[in-house]
mmCIF file of N, CA and C in Angstrom:
data_model
loop_
_atom_site.group_PDB
_atom_site.id
_atom_site.type_symbol
_atom_site.label_atom_id
_atom_site.label_comp_id
_atom_site.label_asym_id
_atom_site.label_seq_id
_atom_site.Cartn_x
_atom_site.Cartn_y
_atom_site.Cartn_z
ATOM 1 N N MET A 17 -41.872 -26.560 -8.878
ATOM 2 C CA MET A 17 -42.401 -26.603 -10.332
ATOM 3 C C MET A 17 -42.688 -25.336 -10.637
ATOM 4 N N MET A 18 -42.577 -25.137 -12.190
ATOM 5 C CA MET A 18 -42.724 -23.813 -12.714
ATOM 6 C C MET A 18 -44.043 -23.858 -13.654
ATOM 7 N N ILE A 19 -45.018 -23.004 -13.736
ATOM 8 C CA ILE A 19 -46.188 -22.822 -14.402
ATOM 9 C C ILE A 19 -45.757 -21.801 -15.544
ATOM 10 N N LYS A 20 -46.019 -22.273 -16.750
ATOM 11 C CA LYS A 20 -45.914 -21.339 -18.024
ATOM 12 C C LYS A 20 -47.175 -21.041 -18.704
ATOM 13 N N LEU A 21 -47.575 -19.841 -18.818
ATOM 14 C CA LEU A 21 -48.909 -19.492 -19.599
ATOM 15 C C LEU A 21 -48.433 -18.960 -21.130
ATOM 16 N N ILE A 22 -48.992 -19.772 -22.003
ATOM 17 C CA ILE A 22 -48.497 -19.925 -23.373
ATOM 18 C C ILE A 22 -49.706 -19.381 -24.383
ATOM 19 N N GLU A 23 -49.562 -18.963 -25.310
ATOM 20 C CA GLU A 23 -50.712 -18.596 -26.444
ATOM 21 C C GLU A 23 -50.323 -19.817 -26.993
ATOM 22 N N PRO A 24 -51.440 -20.478 -27.776
ATOM 23 C CA PRO A 24 -51.682 -21.704 -28.128
ATOM 24 C C PRO A 24 -50.929 -21.536 -29.638
ATOM 25 N N GLU A 25 -51.073 -20.725 -30.384
ATOM 26 C CA GLU A 25 -50.227 -20.571 -31.732
ATOM 27 C C GLU A 25 -48.732 -21.251 -31.280
ATOM 28 N N ALA A 26 -48.206 -20.800 -30.298
ATOM 29 C CA ALA A 26 -46.751 -21.782 -29.986
ATOM 30 C C ALA A 26 -46.708 -22.956 -30.216
ATOM 31 N N ARG A 27 -47.735 -23.642 -29.466
ATOM 32 C CA ARG A 27 -47.811 -25.186 -29.445
ATOM 33 C C ARG A 27 -48.553 -26.309 -30.300
ATOM 34 N N PHE A 28 -49.653 -25.440 -30.895
ATOM 35 C CA PHE A 28 -50.715 -25.958 -31.559
ATOM 36 C C PHE A 28 -50.625 -25.722 -33.319
ATOM 37 N N ASN A 29 -51.003 -26.742 -33.959
ATOM 38 C CA ASN A 29 -50.916 -26.421 -35.639
ATOM 39 C C ASN A 29 -51.926 -25.301 -35.856
ATOM 40 N N LYS A 30 -52.966 -25.410 -35.392
ATOM 41 C CA LYS A 30 -54.131 -24.347 -35.268
ATOM 42 C C LYS A 30 -54.905 -23.932 -33.921
ATOM 43 N N THR A 31 -55.638 -22.833 -34.125
ATOM 44 C CA THR A 31 -56.314 -22.389 -33.042
ATOM 45 C C THR A 31 -57.900 -22.604 -32.906
ATOM 46 N N ILE A 32 -58.559 -22.764 -34.085
ATOM 47 C CA ILE A 32 -59.772 -22.651 -34.225
ATOM 48 C C ILE A 32 -60.273 -23.981 -34.881
ATOM 49 N N SER A 33 -61.194 -24.369 -34.773
ATOM 50 C CA SER A 33 -61.616 -25.669 -35.241
ATOM 51 C C SER A 33 -63.369 -25.832 -35.564
ATOM 52 N N GLU A 34 -63.794 -26.025 -36.387
ATOM 53 C CA GLU A 34 -65.380 -26.010 -36.186
ATOM 54 C C GLU A 34 -66.227 -27.543 -36.509
ATOM 55 N N LEU A 35 -66.837 -27.798 -35.769
ATOM 56 C CA LEU A 35 -67.512 -29.323 -35.785
ATOM 57 C C LEU A 35 -68.898 -29.037 -36.347
ATOM 58 N N LYS A 36 -69.265 -29.564 -37.883
ATOM 59 C CA LYS A 36 -70.480 -29.504 -38.364
ATOM 60 C C LYS A 36 -71.252 -30.760 -38.165
ATOM 61 N N LYS A 37 -72.552 -30.703 -38.169
ATOM 62 C CA LYS A 37 -73.467 -31.788 -38.007
ATOM 63 C C LYS A 37 -74.479 -31.631 -39.093
ATOM 64 N N ASP A 38 -74.062 -31.380 -39.948
ATOM 65 C CA ASP A 38 -75.270 -31.051 -41.325
ATOM 66 C C ASP A 38 -76.180 -32.151 -41.416
ATOM 67 N N ARG A 39 -77.434 -31.552 -41.422
ATOM 68 C CA ARG A 39 -78.617 -32.790 -42.290
ATOM 69 C C ARG A 39 -79.519 -31.612 -42.744
ATOM 70 N N PHE A 40 -79.892 -32.682 -43.795
ATOM 71 C CA PHE A 40 -81.371 -32.252 -44.443
ATOM 72 C C PHE A 40 -82.515 -32.393 -43.676
ATOM 73 N N TYR A 41 -82.507 -33.570 -43.085
ATOM 74 C CA TYR A 41 -83.770 -33.748 -41.993
ATOM 75 C C TYR A 41 -83.303 -34.068 -40.995
ATOM 76 N N PRO A 42 -84.029 -33.869 -39.468
ATOM 77 C CA PRO A 42 -83.588 -34.020 -38.225
ATOM 78 C C PRO A 42 -82.969 -35.494 -37.905
ATOM 79 N N ASP A 43 -83.619 -36.404 -38.628
ATOM 80 C CA ASP A 43 -83.511 -38.018 -38.367
ATOM 81 C C ASP A 43 -82.191 -38.309 -39.554
ATOM 82 N N SER A 44 -81.746 -37.545 -40.398
ATOM 83 C CA SER A 44 -80.927 -37.862 -41.124
ATOM 84 C C SER A 44 -79.338 -38.024 -40.450
ATOM 85 N N LYS A 45 -78.564 -38.785 -41.097
ATOM 86 C CA LYS A 45 -77.233 -39.052 -40.404
ATOM 87 C C LYS A 45 -76.409 -37.843 -40.778
ATOM 88 N N PRO A 46 -75.272 -37.247 -40.052
ATOM 89 C CA PRO A 46 -74.681 -36.044 -40.517
ATOM 90 C C PRO A 46 -74.071 -36.221 -41.859
ATOM 91 N N ILE A 47 -73.827 -35.506 -42.661
ATOM 92 C CA ILE A 47 -73.147 -35.467 -44.100
ATOM 93 C C ILE A 47 -71.867 -35.600 -43.887
ATOM 94 N N TYR A 48 -71.327 -35.004 -43.135
ATOM 95 C CA TYR A 48 -69.771 -34.819 -42.809
ATOM 96 C C TYR A 48 -69.840 -35.848 -41.293
ATOM 97 N N PRO A 49 -68.559 -36.745 -41.417
ATOM 98 C CA PRO A 49 -68.141 -37.380 -40.129
ATOM 99 C C PRO A 49 -68.246 -36.611 -39.145
ATOM 100 N N ILE A 50 -68.193 -37.065 -37.778
ATOM 101 C CA ILE A 50 -67.894 -36.077 -36.807
ATOM 102 C C ILE A 50 -66.637 -35.358 -36.944
ATOM 103 N N ASP A 51 -65.756 -35.856 -36.825
ATOM 104 C CA ASP A 51 -64.604 -35.052 -37.047
ATOM 105 C C ASP A 51 -63.991 -35.203 -38.553
ATOM 106 N N TYR A 52 -64.514 -34.238 -39.410
ATOM 107 C CA TYR A 52 -64.140 -33.964 -40.836
ATOM 108 C C TYR A 52 -62.770 -33.232 -40.996
ATOM 109 N N GLU A 53 -62.338 -32.370 -39.713
ATOM 110 C CA GLU A 53 -61.324 -31.485 -39.954
ATOM 111 C C GLU A 53 -60.224 -32.366 -39.180
ATOM 112 N N LEU A 54 -59.090 -31.943 -39.574
ATOM 113 C CA LEU A 54 -57.709 -32.477 -39.054
ATOM 114 C C LEU A 54 -57.925 -31.760 -37.405
ATOM 115 N N PRO A 55 -57.111 -33.130 -36.504
ATOM 116 C CA PRO A 55 -57.197 -32.565 -35.233
ATOM 117 C C PRO A 55 -56.209 -31.501 -34.988
ATOM 118 N N PHE A 56 -56.694 -30.894 -33.601
ATOM 119 C CA PHE A 56 -55.693 -30.002 -32.993
ATOM 120 C C PHE A 56 -54.456 -30.921 -32.741
ATOM 121 N N GLU A 57 -53.358 -30.315 -32.950
ATOM 122 C CA GLU A 57 -52.027 -31.127 -32.740
ATOM 123 C C GLU A 57 -50.982 -30.377 -31.702
ATOM 124 N N TYR A 58 -50.985 -30.672 -30.571
ATOM 125 C CA TYR A 58 -50.015 -30.185 -29.617
ATOM 126 C C TYR A 58 -48.638 -30.709 -29.616
ATOM 127 N N THR A 59 -47.571 -29.509 -29.551
ATOM 128 C CA THR A 59 -46.201 -30.178 -29.468
ATOM 129 C C THR A 59 -45.615 -29.939 -28.298
ATOM 130 N N CYS A 60 -45.110 -30.913 -27.575
ATOM 131 C CA CYS A 60 -44.577 -30.718 -26.345
ATOM 132 C C CYS A 60 -43.512 -29.882 -26.456
ATOM 133 N N SER A 61 -43.188 -28.871 -25.885
ATOM 134 C CA SER A 61 -42.110 -27.722 -25.592
ATOM 135 C C SER A 61 -40.720 -28.970 -25.001
ATOM 136 N N HIS A 62 -40.989 -29.785 -24.123
ATOM 137 C CA HIS A 62 -39.802 -30.526 -23.283
ATOM 138 C C HIS A 62 -39.649 -31.544 -24.018
ATOM 139 N N CYS A 63 -40.324 -32.214 -24.720
ATOM 140 C CA CYS A 63 -39.551 -33.631 -25.581
ATOM 141 C C CYS A 63 -39.903 -33.503 -26.926
ATOM 142 N N GLY A 64 -40.735 -32.563 -27.689
ATOM 143 C CA GLY A 64 -41.201 -32.616 -28.854
ATOM 144 C C GLY A 64 -42.213 -33.739 -29.367
ATOM 145 N N CYS A 65 -42.883 -34.371 -28.335
ATOM 146 C CA CYS A 65 -43.953 -35.090 -28.757
ATOM 147 C C CYS A 65 -45.012 -34.711 -29.253
ATOM 148 N N LYS A 66 -45.821 -35.070 -29.896
ATOM 149 C CA LYS A 66 -47.106 -34.636 -30.665
ATOM 150 C C LYS A 66 -48.227 -35.301 -30.237
ATOM 151 N N VAL A 67 -49.209 -34.658 -29.700
ATOM 152 C CA VAL A 67 -50.600 -35.060 -29.026
ATOM 153 C C VAL A 67 -51.803 -34.596 -29.864
ATOM 154 N N SER A 68 -52.227 -35.464 -30.246
ATOM 155 C CA SER A 68 -53.620 -35.047 -31.305
ATOM 156 C C SER A 68 -54.742 -35.047 -30.463
ATOM 157 N N ILE A 69 -55.618 -33.763 -30.452
ATOM 158 C CA ILE A 69 -56.945 -33.364 -29.746
ATOM 159 C C ILE A 69 -58.164 -33.449 -30.772
ATOM 160 N N ARG A 70 -58.944 -34.170 -30.730
ATOM 161 C CA ARG A 70 -60.055 -34.309 -31.698
ATOM 162 C C ARG A 70 -61.128 -33.331 -31.040
ATOM 163 N N ASN A 71 -62.163 -32.883 -32.274
ATOM 164 C CA ASN A 71 -63.194 -32.232 -31.751
ATOM 165 C C ASN A 71 -63.970 -32.899 -30.648
ATOM 166 N N GLN A 72 -64.087 -34.229 -30.710
ATOM 167 C CA GLN A 72 -64.887 -34.799 -29.899
ATOM 168 C C GLN A 72 -64.191 -34.725 -28.599
ATOM 169 N N ASP A 73 -63.194 -34.688 -28.501
ATOM 170 C CA ASP A 73 -62.454 -34.660 -26.955
ATOM 171 C C ASP A 73 -62.883 -33.011 -26.547
ATOM 172 N N LEU A 74 -62.976 -32.111 -27.223
ATOM 173 C CA LEU A 74 -63.291 -30.796 -26.652
ATOM 174 C C LEU A 74 -64.762 -30.718 -26.338
ATOM 175 N N GLU A 75 -65.654 -31.554 -27.322
ATOM 176 C CA GLU A 75 -66.898 -31.560 -27.079
ATOM 177 C C GLU A 75 -67.269 -32.356 -25.741
ATOM 178 N N ARG A 76 -66.658 -33.118 -25.284
ATOM 179 C CA ARG A 76 -66.950 -34.174 -24.285
ATOM 180 C C ARG A 76 -66.333 -33.368 -22.939
ATOM 181 N N HIS A 77 -65.511 -32.597 -22.981
ATOM 182 C CA HIS A 77 -64.896 -31.434 -21.801
ATOM 183 C C HIS A 77 -65.258 -30.436 -21.706
ATOM 184 N N ALA A 78 -66.206 -29.973 -22.455
ATOM 185 C CA ALA A 78 -66.729 -28.390 -22.726
ATOM 186 C C ALA A 78 -67.631 -28.310 -21.185
ATOM 187 N N LYS A 79 -67.349 -27.295 -20.410
ATOM 188 C CA LYS A 79 -67.868 -26.606 -19.427
ATOM 189 C C LYS A 79 -67.660 -28.332 -18.190
ATOM 190 N N SER A 80 -67.118 -29.294 -18.350
ATOM 191 C CA SER A 80 -66.663 -30.161 -17.350
ATOM 192 C C SER A 80 -65.743 -29.621 -16.150
ATOM 193 N N ASN A 81 -65.816 -30.133 -15.293
ATOM 194 C CA ASN A 81 -64.552 -29.986 -14.287
ATOM 195 C C ASN A 81 -63.575 -31.273 -14.127
ATOM 196 N N HIS A 82 -63.959 -32.304 -14.888
ATOM 197 C CA HIS A 82 -62.592 -33.377 -15.046
ATOM 198 C C HIS A 82 -61.525 -33.063 -15.428
ATOM 199 N N SER A 83 -60.520 -33.500 -14.679
ATOM 200 C CA SER A 83 -59.193 -33.414 -14.890
ATOM 201 C C SER A 83 -58.349 -34.666 -15.122
ATOM 202 N N ASN A 84 -57.526 -34.749 -16.128
ATOM 203 C CA ASN A 84 -56.632 -36.080 -16.273
ATOM 204 C C ASN A 84 -55.096 -35.817 -15.389
ATOM 205 N N LEU A 85 -54.993 -34.828 -14.621
ATOM 206 C CA LEU A 85 -53.900 -34.432 -14.060
ATOM 207 C C LEU A 85 -53.884 -35.145 -12.667
ATOM 208 N N THR A 86 -52.720 -35.161 -11.843
ATOM 209 C CA THR A 86 -52.872 -35.852 -10.314
ATOM 210 C C THR A 86 -53.472 -34.608 -9.714
ATOM 211 N N ASP A 87 -53.728 -35.011 -8.500
ATOM 212 C CA ASP A 87 -54.459 -33.780 -7.868
ATOM 213 C C ASP A 87 -53.576 -32.968 -7.279
ATOM 214 N N SER A 88 -52.167 -32.968 -7.097
ATOM 215 C CA SER A 88 -51.053 -31.839 -6.618
ATOM 216 C C SER A 88 -51.033 -31.244 -7.964
ATOM 217 N N GLU A 89 -51.162 -31.632 -9.434
ATOM 218 C CA GLU A 89 -50.858 -30.824 -10.574
ATOM 219 C C GLU A 89 -52.173 -29.808 -10.559
ATOM 220 N N ARG A 90 -53.219 -30.616 -10.610
ATOM 221 C CA ARG A 90 -54.260 -29.961 -10.746
ATOM 222 C C ARG A 90 -54.742 -28.719 -10.051
ATOM 223 N N VAL A 91 -54.459 -28.737 -8.421
ATOM 224 C CA VAL A 91 -54.648 -27.608 -7.635
ATOM 225 C C VAL A 91 -53.589 -26.680 -8.085
ATOM 226 N N LEU A 92 -52.369 -26.851 -8.312
ATOM 227 C CA LEU A 92 -51.324 -25.816 -8.801
ATOM 228 C C LEU A 92 -51.949 -25.224 -10.010
ATOM 229 N N ILE A 93 -52.523 -25.697 -10.983
ATOM 230 C CA ILE A 93 -52.943 -25.040 -12.201
ATOM 231 C C ILE A 93 -54.249 -24.385 -11.970
ATOM 232 N N GLU A 94 -55.168 -24.889 -11.066
ATOM 233 C CA GLU A 94 -56.290 -24.065 -10.663
ATOM 234 C C GLU A 94 -56.070 -22.858 -10.001
ATOM 235 N N LYS A 95 -54.905 -22.880 -9.105
ATOM 236 C CA LYS A 95 -54.617 -21.827 -8.373
ATOM 237 C C LYS A 95 -54.132 -20.632 -9.479
ATOM 238 N N PHE A 96 -53.335 -21.046 -10.475
ATOM 239 C CA PHE A 96 -52.574 -20.203 -11.078
ATOM 240 C C PHE A 96 -53.758 -19.749 -12.112
ATOM 241 N N VAL A 97 -54.889 -20.282 -12.572
ATOM 242 C CA VAL A 97 -55.933 -20.142 -13.321
ATOM 243 C C VAL A 97 -56.798 -18.926 -12.963
ATOM 244 N N ALA A 98 -57.070 -19.200 -11.448
ATOM 245 C CA ALA A 98 -57.921 -18.389 -10.672
ATOM 246 C C ALA A 98 -57.004 -17.239 -10.583
ATOM 247 N N GLU A 99 -55.809 -17.036 -10.037
ATOM 248 C CA GLU A 99 -55.156 -15.631 -9.812
ATOM 249 C C GLU A 99 -54.954 -14.971 -11.123
ATOM 250 N N HIS A 100 -55.137 -15.487 -12.270
ATOM 251 C CA HIS A 100 -54.803 -14.757 -13.626
ATOM 252 C C HIS A 100 -56.270 -14.428 -14.239
ATOM 253 N N GLY A 101 -57.526 -14.734 -13.625
ATOM 254 C CA GLY A 101 -58.631 -14.443 -14.156
ATOM 255 C C GLY A 101 -58.838 -15.320 -15.442
ATOM 256 N N LEU A 102 -58.422 -16.779 -15.693
ATOM 257 C CA LEU A 102 -58.457 -17.257 -16.694
ATOM 258 C C LEU A 102 -59.645 -18.481 -16.609
ATOM 259 N N ASP A 103 -60.454 -18.235 -15.669
ATOM 260 C CA ASP A 103 -61.498 -19.459 -15.413
ATOM 261 C C ASP A 103 -62.664 -19.166 -16.234
ATOM 262 N N GLU A 104 -62.906 -18.503 -17.325
ATOM 263 C CA GLU A 104 -63.993 -18.257 -17.770
ATOM 264 C C GLU A 104 -64.126 -19.430 -18.974
ATOM 265 N N ALA A 105 -63.041 -19.938 -19.427
ATOM 266 C CA ALA A 105 -63.061 -21.009 -20.433
ATOM 267 C C ALA A 105 -63.283 -22.648 -20.194
ATOM 268 N N SER A 106 -63.783 -23.348 -20.967
ATOM 269 C CA SER A 106 -63.571 -24.844 -20.544
ATOM 270 C C SER A 106 -62.282 -25.318 -20.697
ATOM 271 N N PHE A 107 -61.512 -26.330 -20.254
ATOM 272 C CA PHE A 107 -60.446 -26.668 -20.350
ATOM 273 C C PHE A 107 -60.349 -28.247 -20.590
ATOM 274 N N LEU A 108 -59.228 -28.869 -20.987
ATOM 275 C CA LEU A 108 -58.882 -30.100 -21.450
ATOM 276 C C LEU A 108 -57.514 -30.107 -20.520
ATOM 277 N N ASP A 109 -57.176 -31.341 -19.732
ATOM 278 C CA ASP A 109 -55.988 -31.596 -19.348
ATOM 279 C C ASP A 109 -55.498 -32.626 -19.612
ATOM 280 N N PHE A 110 -54.200 -32.998 -19.874
ATOM 281 C CA PHE A 110 -53.514 -33.963 -20.131
ATOM 282 C C PHE A 110 -51.982 -33.761 -19.554
ATOM 283 N N GLU A 111 -51.386 -35.107 -19.732
ATOM 284 C CA GLU A 111 -49.757 -35.300 -19.376
ATOM 285 C C GLU A 111 -49.692 -35.775 -20.799
ATOM 286 N N CYS A 112 -48.142 -35.052 -21.149
ATOM 287 C CA CYS A 112 -47.599 -35.589 -22.409
ATOM 288 C C CYS A 112 -47.301 -37.057 -22.125
ATOM 289 N N PRO A 113 -47.372 -37.993 -23.013
ATOM 290 C CA PRO A 113 -47.370 -39.429 -22.974
ATOM 291 C C PRO A 113 -45.780 -39.810 -23.205
ATOM 292 N N GLU A 114 -44.928 -38.811 -23.522
ATOM 293 C CA GLU A 114 -43.369 -39.356 -23.306
ATOM 294 C C GLU A 114 -42.833 -38.911 -22.029
ATOM 295 N N CYS A 115 -42.939 -37.411 -21.832
ATOM 296 C CA CYS A 115 -42.184 -36.782 -20.679
ATOM 297 C C CYS A 115 -43.157 -36.558 -19.135
ATOM 298 N N ARG A 116 -44.469 -36.911 -19.401
ATOM 299 C CA ARG A 116 -45.590 -36.670 -18.564
ATOM 300 C C ARG A 116 -45.524 -35.469 -17.974
ATOM 301 N N GLN A 117 -44.996 -34.323 -18.846
ATOM 302 C CA GLN A 117 -45.450 -32.818 -18.547
ATOM 303 C C GLN A 117 -46.794 -32.763 -18.422
ATOM 304 N N ALA A 118 -47.408 -32.088 -17.572
ATOM 305 C CA ALA A 118 -48.796 -31.456 -17.277
ATOM 306 C C ALA A 118 -49.021 -30.395 -18.178
ATOM 307 N N VAL A 119 -50.059 -30.523 -18.707
ATOM 308 C CA VAL A 119 -50.868 -29.419 -19.714
ATOM 309 C C VAL A 119 -52.257 -29.254 -19.457
ATOM 310 N N ARG A 120 -52.548 -27.918 -19.536
ATOM 311 C CA ARG A 120 -53.858 -27.388 -19.618
ATOM 312 C C ARG A 120 -54.313 -26.877 -20.581
ATOM 313 N N VAL A 121 -55.355 -27.117 -21.544
ATOM 314 C CA VAL A 121 -55.814 -26.220 -22.575
ATOM 315 C C VAL A 121 -57.111 -25.736 -22.071
ATOM 316 N N LEU A 122 -57.020 -24.020 -22.311
ATOM 317 C CA LEU A 122 -58.040 -23.485 -22.041
ATOM 318 C C LEU A 122 -58.944 -23.158 -23.113
ATOM 319 N N TYR A 123 -59.891 -23.678 -23.515
ATOM 320 C CA TYR A 123 -60.636 -23.071 -24.995
ATOM 321 C C TYR A 123 -62.133 -22.568 -24.545
ATOM 322 N N ASN A 124 -62.752 -21.966 -25.656
ATOM 323 C CA ASN A 124 -64.146 -21.547 -25.554
ATOM 324 C C ASN A 124 -64.843 -22.534 -26.611
ATOM 325 N N SER A 125 -66.089 -22.779 -26.439
ATOM 326 C CA SER A 125 -66.877 -23.518 -27.292
ATOM 327 C C SER A 125 -68.120 -22.916 -27.657
ATOM 328 N N GLY A 126 -68.508 -22.733 -28.669
ATOM 329 C CA GLY A 126 -70.021 -22.011 -29.145
ATOM 330 C C GLY A 126 -70.318 -22.765 -30.212
ATOM 331 N N PRO A 127 -71.662 -22.116 -30.492
ATOM 332 C CA PRO A 127 -72.496 -22.532 -31.663
ATOM 333 C C PRO A 127 -71.868 -22.075 -33.188
ATOM 334 N N GLY A 128 -71.508 -22.802 -34.027
ATOM 335 C CA GLY A 128 -70.841 -22.419 -35.186
ATOM 336 C C GLY A 128 -71.755 -22.332 -36.490
ATOM 337 N N GLY A 129 -71.511 -22.711 -37.545
ATOM 338 C CA GLY A 129 -72.394 -22.501 -38.906
ATOM 339 C C GLY A 129 -73.173 -24.084 -38.837
ATOM 340 N N PHE A 130 -74.059 -23.827 -39.667
ATOM 341 C CA PHE A 130 -74.919 -25.280 -40.074
ATOM 342 C C PHE A 130 -75.120 -26.082 -38.685
ATOM 343 N N SER A 131 -75.551 -25.553 -37.583
ATOM 344 C CA SER A 131 -75.801 -26.034 -36.302
ATOM 345 C C SER A 131 -74.664 -27.096 -35.792
ATOM 346 N N GLY A 132 -73.251 -26.420 -36.112
ATOM 347 C CA GLY A 132 -72.299 -27.237 -35.381
ATOM 348 C C GLY A 132 -71.549 -26.222 -34.366
ATOM 349 N N MET A 133 -70.530 -26.766 -33.885
ATOM 350 C CA MET A 133 -70.001 -26.262 -32.714
ATOM 351 C C MET A 133 -68.395 -25.973 -33.153
ATOM 352 N N THR A 134 -67.902 -24.458 -32.611
ATOM 353 C CA THR A 134 -66.941 -23.831 -33.066
ATOM 354 C C THR A 134 -65.787 -23.779 -31.566
ATOM 355 N N TYR A 135 -64.629 -24.604 -31.755
ATOM 356 C CA TYR A 135 -63.773 -24.570 -30.469
ATOM 357 C C TYR A 135 -62.503 -23.505 -31.115
ATOM 358 N N GLU A 136 -62.299 -22.823 -29.815
ATOM 359 C CA GLU A 136 -61.190 -21.794 -30.092
ATOM 360 C C GLU A 136 -60.267 -21.998 -29.020
ATOM 361 N N LEU A 137 -59.072 -22.331 -28.959
ATOM 362 C CA LEU A 137 -58.109 -22.337 -28.191
ATOM 363 C C LEU A 137 -57.652 -20.942 -27.840
ATOM 364 N N LYS A 138 -57.560 -20.906 -26.426
ATOM 365 C CA LYS A 138 -57.398 -19.636 -25.685
ATOM 366 C C LYS A 138 -56.123 -19.350 -25.075
ATOM 367 N N HIS A 139 -55.613 -20.436 -24.517
ATOM 368 C CA HIS A 139 -54.226 -20.411 -23.625
ATOM 369 C C HIS A 139 -53.891 -21.911 -23.525
ATOM 370 N N VAL A 140 -52.657 -21.995 -23.286
ATOM 371 C CA VAL A 140 -51.807 -23.244 -22.678
ATOM 372 C C VAL A 140 -51.142 -22.892 -21.447
ATOM 373 N N ILE A 141 -51.462 -23.742 -20.428
ATOM 374 C CA ILE A 141 -50.776 -23.737 -19.451
ATOM 375 C C ILE A 141 -49.719 -25.055 -19.131
ATOM 376 N N GLU A 142 -48.591 -24.883 -19.149
ATOM 377 C CA GLU A 142 -47.900 -26.083 -18.641
ATOM 378 C C GLU A 142 -47.048 -26.117 -17.481
ATOM 379 N N LEU A 143 -46.888 -27.164 -16.917
ATOM 380 C CA LEU A 143 -46.429 -27.255 -15.684
ATOM 381 C C LEU A 143 -45.042 -27.927 -15.729
ATOM 382 N N SER A 144 -44.174 -27.645 -15.535
ATOM 383 C CA SER A 144 -42.906 -28.422 -15.491
ATOM 384 C C SER A 144 -41.974 -28.011 -14.521
ATOM 385 N N ASP A 145 -40.668 -29.016 -14.557
ATOM 386 C CA ASP A 145 -39.731 -29.018 -13.452
ATOM 387 C C ASP A 145 -38.569 -28.057 -13.898
ATOM 388 N N GLU A 146 -38.575 -27.641 -15.001
ATOM 389 C CA GLU A 146 -37.343 -26.616 -15.237
ATOM 390 C C GLU A 146 -37.530 -25.377 -14.805
#
């Protein structure tokens, strides 16, 4: 297996997104829908399949240890992350729905404007047979 560390600009349509939950009063519904921005869109380097990642996905996985990869894929990527000092960010793991290439997206999340959250993609790690 080969592990590649890639800058997010090479695979994603954007690298920063902000989730806003604007309210006039604490009990009010948000003015904007939960995901008013276009989702992050990953393009698989192996098969060209496009995978959408919503702000809700990043919010749910922020500071979580849950992985959607097999145990062997997860162990290889976690070893790579530790060796390269990349473990300070949150992550989202998935397999390409077409070719099953394992992917980990490392990102930071934090407070944004108007009581929202900002998500910034930092790195993409791909695990492939090539």
